[in-house]
Amino acid sequence: MIGDYDGPHAGSAGDGNILRRSNVEERLRAMSIRLGSTISVYGDAAYSLSSVIHRPHRGNRGALSLSEAAFNEEMSSFRQTVEWMFGKIKQLWPLVGDKTRRSIMLRQTGKEDVIAALLTNFHTCLCGGVTTDYLGIAPPTLQEYERLISRAGDGTCGWNMRKRRRLRS
């Protein structure tokens, strides 16, 4: 399930800059308070560590402690599930993955991407998917998903639809 969507962003913006501009850390902290448990995400090495952002331990495998190497290995398998969700979006909604149509004048990329991600969550609620199978969890029902979105406080569950100056890559 996709719990937050922010973008699109220019590819040249850099992951760390996009993270800072997205306010995702503040939103995760606020959501953790509202839900009564810590919500955190795992990102790539470009992200800075914080109470809600985790990333791989840096260094080559031989320089890491056994627990650091085990953490990196375990989390890399979970990162793959994120790529599977992107693949599912492209499979269900081919227009979203069509790079030839991502021009600013041809379509409203940001809105279409957000809608495709939300509809993909609905599909996952109804049909499951490779990610839920891999993790050994059942997806929420549509009713449970609706309650989760409502419980997030602002009704968006992190779906950031605000306008941006630089929307296209």
Backbone as CSV, one residue per row, in Angstrom:
resi,resn,N_x,N_y,N_z,CA_x,CA_y,CA_z,C_x,C_y,C_z
1,MET,0.838,-1.170,0.000,0.000,0.000,0.000,0.888,1.239,0.000
2,ILE,0.445,2.224,-0.689,1.167,3.487,-0.759,0.549,4.407,0.278
3,GLY,1.333,4.794,1.284,0.807,5.597,2.376,1.037,7.073,2.220
4,ASP,1.884,7.467,1.293,2.173,8.881,1.090,2.618,9.061,-0.343
5,TYR,2.183,10.137,-0.939,2.591,10.416,-2.313,2.855,11.900,-2.437
6,ASP,4.028,12.236,-2.891,4.404,13.632,-3.058,5.168,13.753,-4.358
7,GLY,4.729,14.608,-5.233,5.452,14.768,-6.484,4.509,15.082,-7.612
8,PRO,4.959,14.989,-8.813,6.296,14.581,-9.230,7.323,15.687,-9.007
9,HIS,8.573,15.310,-9.074,9.677,16.242,-8.899,10.638,16.073,-10.059
10,ALA,11.353,17.140,-10.362,12.381,17.070,-11.393,13.452,16.079,-10.955
11,GLY,13.902,15.242,-11.870,14.921,14.250,-11.552,16.210,14.866,-11.045
12,SER,16.492,16.088,-11.453,17.727,16.750,-11.035,17.633,17.327,-9.629
13,ALA,16.463,17.295,-9.005,16.286,17.920,-7.689,17.049,17.189,-6.594
14,GLY,17.263,15.892,-6.721,17.988,15.121,-5.712,17.074,14.657,-4.595
15,ASP,17.256,13.402,-4.180,16.382,12.801,-3.171,16.373,13.576,-1.863
16,GLY,17.550,13.998,-1.388,17.624,14.722,-0.117,16.866,16.040,-0.166
17,ASN,16.999,16.773,-1.255,16.274,18.043,-1.398,14.765,17.808,-1.487
18,ILE,14.374,16.790,-2.208,12.942,16.475,-2.324,12.386,16.114,-0.954
19,LEU,13.123,15.328,-0.188,12.684,14.948,1.151,12.478,16.192,2.017
20,ARG,13.424,17.103,2.006,13.298,18.320,2.820,12.083,19.144,2.405
21,ARG,11.877,19.309,1.103,10.752,20.132,0.622,9.401,19.468,0.844
22,SER,9.378,18.166,0.962,8.105,17.450,1.080,7.481,17.544,2.466
23,ASN,8.264,17.919,3.471,7.789,17.958,4.863,7.326,16.590,5.349
24,VAL,7.814,15.521,4.762,7.357,14.183,5.143,7.730,13.863,6.592
25,GLU,8.876,14.357,7.058,9.246,14.076,8.445,8.242,14.672,9.415
26,GLU,7.853,15.916,9.183,6.876,16.560,10.055,5.525,15.840,9.973
27,ARG,5.142,15.432,8.768,3.860,14.731,8.608,3.894,13.369,9.309
28,LEU,5.043,12.656,9.236,5.161,11.364,9.912,5.101,11.534,11.432
29,ARG,5.767,12.564,11.944,5.714,12.804,13.395,4.291,13.118,13.833
30,ALA,3.594,13.973,13.082,2.212,14.324,13.422,1.310,13.100,13.337
31,MET,1.495,12.269,12.304,0.684,11.066,12.155,0.973,10.086,13.292
32,SER,2.231,9.988,13.706,2.587,9.103,14.822,1.868,9.522,16.093
33,ILE,1.795,10.820,16.336,1.098,11.321,17.521,-0.391,11.002,17.432
34,ARG,-0.991,11.261,16.270,-2.434,10.997,16.102,-2.769,9.522,16.240
35,LEU,-1.905,8.643,15.709,-2.180,7.202,15.732,-1.706,6.526,17.008
36,GLY,-0.871,7.215,17.783,-0.398,6.658,19.045,0.711,5.637,18.909
37,SER,1.371,5.574,17.758,2.532,4.702,17.595,3.460,5.321,16.558
38,THR,4.737,4.984,16.683,5.738,5.582,15.807,5.611,5.045,14.393
39,ILE,5.535,5.961,13.449,5.519,5.623,12.032,6.855,6.111,11.467
40,SER,7.564,5.241,10.784,8.835,5.641,10.190,8.951,5.045,8.798
41,VAL,9.875,5.570,8.029,10.117,5.071,6.680,11.594,4.755,6.525
42,TYR,11.859,3.901,5.560,13.225,3.523,5.237,13.539,4.056,3.852
43,GLY,14.571,4.869,3.763,14.948,5.454,2.488,16.336,5.017,2.072
44,ASP,16.820,5.620,1.008,18.164,5.257,0.567,19.206,6.101,1.295
45,ALA,20.454,5.875,0.966,21.560,6.506,1.687,21.596,8.026,1.518
46,ALA,20.862,8.593,0.568,20.847,10.046,0.380,20.121,10.759,1.516
47,TYR,19.295,10.058,2.248,18.510,10.671,3.314,19.312,10.747,4.601
48,SER,19.029,11.774,5.392,19.641,11.911,6.705,18.830,11.111,7.711
49,LEU,19.521,10.536,8.677,18.837,9.794,9.732,18.046,10.740,10.618
50,SER,16.893,10.284,11.071,16.096,11.027,12.044,15.253,10.009,12.796
51,SER,14.406,10.488,13.690,13.554,9.567,14.453,12.531,8.874,13.568
52,VAL,12.251,9.429,12.386,11.239,8.847,11.497,11.802,8.423,10.139
53,ILE,13.061,8.721,9.878,13.712,8.340,8.620,14.884,7.419,8.957
54,HIS,14.867,6.230,8.387,15.961,5.273,8.548,16.594,5.061,7.187
55,ARG,17.858,4.727,7.181,18.569,4.485,5.926,19.617,3.420,6.167
56,PRO,20.203,2.904,5.079,21.230,1.878,5.268,22.432,2.438,6.031
57,HIS,23.101,1.552,6.765,24.357,1.937,7.397,25.397,2.094,6.293
58,ARG,26.202,3.123,6.388,27.200,3.400,5.354,28.472,2.615,5.611
59,GLY,29.159,2.352,4.524,30.425,1.635,4.603,30.329,0.342,3.827
60,ASN,31.499,-0.162,3.412,31.449,-1.435,2.694,31.160,-2.555,3.679
61,ARG,30.720,-3.656,3.142,30.219,-4.765,3.967,31.224,-5.195,5.033
62,GLY,32.495,-5.201,4.708,33.517,-5.623,5.674,33.707,-4.644,6.815
63,ALA,33.377,-3.366,6.611,33.566,-2.356,7.644,32.368,-2.241,8.583
64,LEU,31.268,-2.877,8.248,30.062,-2.802,9.076,30.069,-3.887,10.144
65,SER,29.434,-3.600,11.273,29.270,-4.636,12.290,28.298,-5.682,11.746
66,LEU,28.227,-6.836,12.388,27.318,-7.891,11.954,25.868,-7.420,12.007
67,SER,25.512,-6.675,13.054,24.126,-6.208,13.165,23.812,-5.147,12.103
68,GLU,24.781,-4.286,11.788,24.563,-3.288,10.735,24.404,-3.954,9.376
69,ALA,25.253,-4.934,9.081,25.154,-5.646,7.804,23.836,-6.414,7.714
70,ALA,23.420,-7.039,8.813,22.145,-7.766,8.818,20.971,-6.808,8.611
71,PHE,21.029,-5.642,9.261,19.984,-4.633,9.078,19.907,-4.211,7.620
72,ASN,21.052,-3.886,7.015,21.066,-3.463,5.608,20.494,-4.547,4.699
73,GLU,20.865,-5.790,4.947,20.381,-6.888,4.105,18.875,-7.073,4.240
74,GLU,18.388,-7.054,5.474,16.951,-7.226,5.692,16.157,-6.075,5.069
75,MET,16.623,-4.869,5.272,15.880,-3.718,4.764,15.940,-3.619,3.241
76,SER,17.012,-4.100,2.627,17.072,-4.043,1.161,15.980,-4.900,0.544
77,SER,15.621,-5.989,1.209,14.535,-6.821,0.679,13.195,-6.093,0.784
78,PHE,13.019,-5.280,1.827,11.787,-4.507,1.948,11.746,-3.360,0.951
79,ARG,12.906,-2.798,0.647,12.945,-1.718,-0.357,12.470,-2.227,-1.706
80,GLN,12.724,-3.497,-1.990,12.278,-4.083,-3.251,10.763,-4.013,-3.369
81,THR,10.060,-4.117,-2.241,8.597,-4.073,-2.294,8.095,-2.724,-2.788
82,VAL,8.856,-1.665,-2.532,8.482,-0.337,-3.035,8.548,-0.342,-4.562
83,GLU,9.595,-0.932,-5.101,9.724,-1.019,-6.558,8.584,-1.844,-7.150
84,TRP,8.158,-2.879,-6.433,7.031,-3.681,-6.920,5.758,-2.840,-6.999
85,MET,5.574,-1.936,-6.030,4.380,-1.071,-6.070,4.440,-0.139,-7.283
86,PHE,5.613,0.413,-7.563,5.745,1.252,-8.763,5.441,0.427,-10.009
87,GLY,5.926,-0.813,-10.031,5.634,-1.686,-11.166,4.156,-1.982,-11.295
88,LYS,3.481,-2.156,-10.165,2.041,-2.411,-10.200,1.293,-1.209,-10.751
89,ILE,1.696,-0.014,-10.348,1.064,1.200,-10.880,1.218,1.239,-12.398
90,LYS,2.433,0.990,-12.878,2.677,1.029,-14.324,1.912,-0.069,-15.062
91,GLN,1.764,-1.223,-14.422,1.027,-2.327,-15.046,-0.462,-2.001,-15.139
92,LEU,-1.024,-1.482,-14.039,-2.457,-1.183,-14.032,-2.808,0.063,-14.842
93,TRP,-1.913,1.043,-14.851,-2.190,2.340,-15.478,-1.033,2.681,-16.419
94,PRO,-0.952,2.054,-17.584,0.194,2.233,-18.491,0.489,3.687,-18.858
95,LEU,-0.518,4.515,-18.888,-0.293,5.921,-19.231,0.663,6.585,-18.245
96,VAL,0.575,6.208,-16.982,1.423,6.810,-15.954,2.892,6.481,-16.206
97,GLY,3.178,5.279,-16.675,4.558,4.879,-16.920,5.102,5.267,-18.278
98,ASP,4.278,5.879,-19.110,4.683,6.243,-20.466,5.511,7.518,-20.435
99,LYS,6.830,7.376,-20.474,7.722,8.543,-20.378,7.598,9.485,-21.565
100,THR,7.107,8.986,-22.690,6.958,9.862,-23.853,5.829,10.870,-23.655
101,ARG,4.948,10.620,-22.682,3.814,11.515,-22.445,3.983,12.375,-21.206
102,ARG,5.172,12.410,-20.631,5.372,13.142,-19.388,5.704,14.614,-19.635
103,SER,5.504,15.091,-20.797,5.769,16.497,-21.111,4.723,17.375,-20.438
104,ILE,5.136,18.553,-20.045,4.259,19.475,-19.333,3.018,19.844,-20.139
105,MET,3.113,19.862,-21.439,1.972,20.281,-22.251,1.043,19.117,-22.619
106,LEU,1.468,17.890,-22.432,0.667,16.760,-22.877,-0.309,16.239,-21.830
107,ARG,0.028,16.379,-20.559,-0.872,15.853,-19.548,-0.576,16.451,-18.184
108,GLN,-1.494,16.289,-17.262,-1.326,16.769,-15.899,-0.703,15.652,-15.076
109,THR,0.595,15.514,-15.214,1.331,14.387,-14.661,1.066,14.180,-13.179
110,GLY,1.180,15.207,-12.366,1.040,15.062,-10.926,-0.309,14.522,-10.515
111,LYS,-1.369,15.074,-11.060,-2.712,14.612,-10.699,-2.935,13.184,-11.147
112,GLU,-2.514,12.852,-12.347,-2.690,11.487,-12.847,-1.890,10.491,-12.012
113,ASP,-0.692,10.863,-11.592,0.131,9.966,-10.789,-0.516,9.705,-9.427
114,VAL,-1.020,10.742,-8.787,-1.658,10.598,-7.477,-2.912,9.731,-7.592
115,ILE,-3.719,9.983,-8.607,-4.940,9.192,-8.797,-4.587,7.737,-9.083
116,ALA,-3.568,7.500,-9.904,-3.154,6.123,-10.202,-2.675,5.420,-8.936
117,ALA,-1.932,6.117,-8.085,-1.460,5.509,-6.835,-2.630,5.185,-5.912
118,LEU,-3.591,6.096,-5.801,-4.758,5.860,-4.955,-5.592,4.693,-5.476
119,LEU,-5.818,4.646,-6.788,-6.565,3.529,-7.376,-5.815,2.205,-7.216
120,THR,-4.489,2.266,-7.238,-3.688,1.066,-7.008,-3.893,0.557,-5.582
121,ASN,-3.996,1.479,-4.625,-4.304,1.055,-3.260,-5.662,0.368,-3.202
122,PHE,-6.654,0.918,-3.897,-7.973,0.275,-3.933,-7.855,-1.135,-4.513
123,HIS,-7.094,-1.264,-5.601,-6.889,-2.566,-6.232,-6.230,-3.537,-5.253
124,THR,-5.241,-3.055,-4.505,-4.563,-3.902,-3.530,-5.529,-4.353,-2.443
125,CYS,-6.416,-3.451,-2.002,-7.422,-3.835,-0.998,-8.300,-4.966,-1.522
126,LEU,-8.663,-4.896,-2.775,-9.577,-5.881,-3.355,-8.889,-7.166,-3.793
127,CYS,-7.663,-7.052,-4.309,-7.015,-8.204,-4.951,-5.688,-8.631,-4.324
128,GLY,-5.161,-7.848,-3.391,-3.836,-8.163,-2.855,-2.775,-7.889,-3.907
129,GLY,-1.652,-8.524,-3.765,-0.582,-8.323,-4.735,0.695,-8.993,-4.284
130,VAL,1.715,-8.866,-5.090,2.987,-9.520,-4.808,3.586,-8.998,-3.503
131,THR,3.388,-7.726,-3.200,3.952,-7.156,-1.971,3.294,-7.754,-0.738
132,THR,1.968,-7.822,-0.719,1.286,-8.395,0.442,1.611,-9.881,0.566
133,ASP,1.729,-10.576,-0.561,2.115,-11.990,-0.536,3.515,-12.161,0.050
134,TYR,4.448,-11.344,-0.414,5.840,-11.431,0.044,5.945,-11.150,1.543
135,LEU,5.216,-10.149,2.005,5.277,-9.774,3.415,4.422,-10.676,4.298
136,GLY,3.577,-11.517,3.666,2.736,-12.422,4.425,1.637,-11.719,5.205
137,ILE,1.134,-10.642,4.634,0.074,-9.887,5.304,-1.137,-9.777,4.383
138,ALA,-2.285,-9.659,4.993,-3.500,-9.442,4.215,-3.683,-7.942,4.035
139,PRO,-4.060,-7.522,2.847,-4.320,-6.090,2.669,-5.579,-5.697,3.437
140,PRO,-5.709,-4.422,3.760,-6.948,-4.003,4.427,-8.133,-4.115,3.472
141,THR,-9.308,-4.214,4.033,-10.503,-4.126,3.196,-10.669,-2.672,2.785
142,LEU,-11.532,-2.429,1.820,-11.793,-1.034,1.432,-12.316,-0.230,2.614
143,GLN,-13.146,-0.842,3.457,-13.694,-0.155,4.626,-12.583,0.173,5.629
144,GLU,-11.662,-0.761,5.850,-10.545,-0.506,6.757,-9.640,0.595,6.203
145,TYR,-9.415,0.569,4.901,-8.585,1.588,4.266,-9.235,2.964,4.402
146,GLU,-10.541,3.039,4.215,-11.251,4.313,4.355,-11.117,4.829,5.788
147,ARG,-11.222,3.940,6.779,-11.068,4.362,8.180,-9.644,4.845,8.443
148,LEU,-8.662,4.175,7.849,-7.269,4.597,8.015,-7.062,5.994,7.444
149,ILE,-7.589,6.236,6.262,-7.460,7.560,5.650,-8.146,8.606,6.523
150,SER,-9.337,8.299,6.996,-10.068,9.246,7.846,-9.336,9.502,9.149
151,ARG,-8.729,8.464,9.709,-8.029,8.577,10.980,-6.754,9.393,10.874
152,ALA,-6.221,9.554,9.672,-4.981,10.301,9.484,-5.145,11.758,9.878
153,GLY,-6.356,12.226,10.049,-6.566,13.573,10.553,-7.036,14.550,9.512
154,ASP,-6.314,14.656,8.426,-6.688,15.641,7.408,-7.408,14.991,6.236
155,GLY,-7.698,13.698,6.348,-8.427,12.999,5.301,-7.582,12.617,4.105
156,THR,-6.288,12.921,4.139,-5.460,12.637,2.977,-4.529,11.465,3.174
157,CYS,-4.252,11.100,4.439,-3.315,10.010,4.727,-1.983,10.252,4.009
158,GLY,-1.591,11.523,3.938,-0.319,11.852,3.325,-0.380,12.105,1.831
159,TRP,-1.556,12.077,1.232,-1.658,12.309,-0.209,-1.533,13.794,-0.447
160,ASN,-0.354,14.208,-0.869,-0.028,15.612,-0.958,-0.381,16.137,-2.350
161,MET,-1.477,16.883,-2.423,-1.970,17.358,-3.712,-1.638,18.837,-3.935
162,ARG,-0.812,19.424,-3.058,-0.542,20.856,-3.216,0.220,21.110,-4.508
163,LYS,0.047,22.287,-5.026,0.710,22.639,-6.287,2.181,22.945,-6.052
164,ARG,2.975,22.685,-7.034,4.414,22.943,-6.985,4.801,23.798,-8.175
165,ARG,5.895,24.512,-7.984,6.385,25.315,-9.106,7.034,24.444,-10.171
166,ARG,7.854,23.471,-9.786,8.560,22.625,-10.742,7.935,21.241,-10.710
167,LEU,6.981,20.998,-11.533,6.272,19.724,-11.507,6.822,18.683,-12.464
168,ARG,7.481,19.070,-13.487,7.854,18.101,-14.516,9.360,17.876,-14.530
169,SER,9.708,16.654,-14.888,11.149,16.363,-15.005,11.558,16.509,-16.450
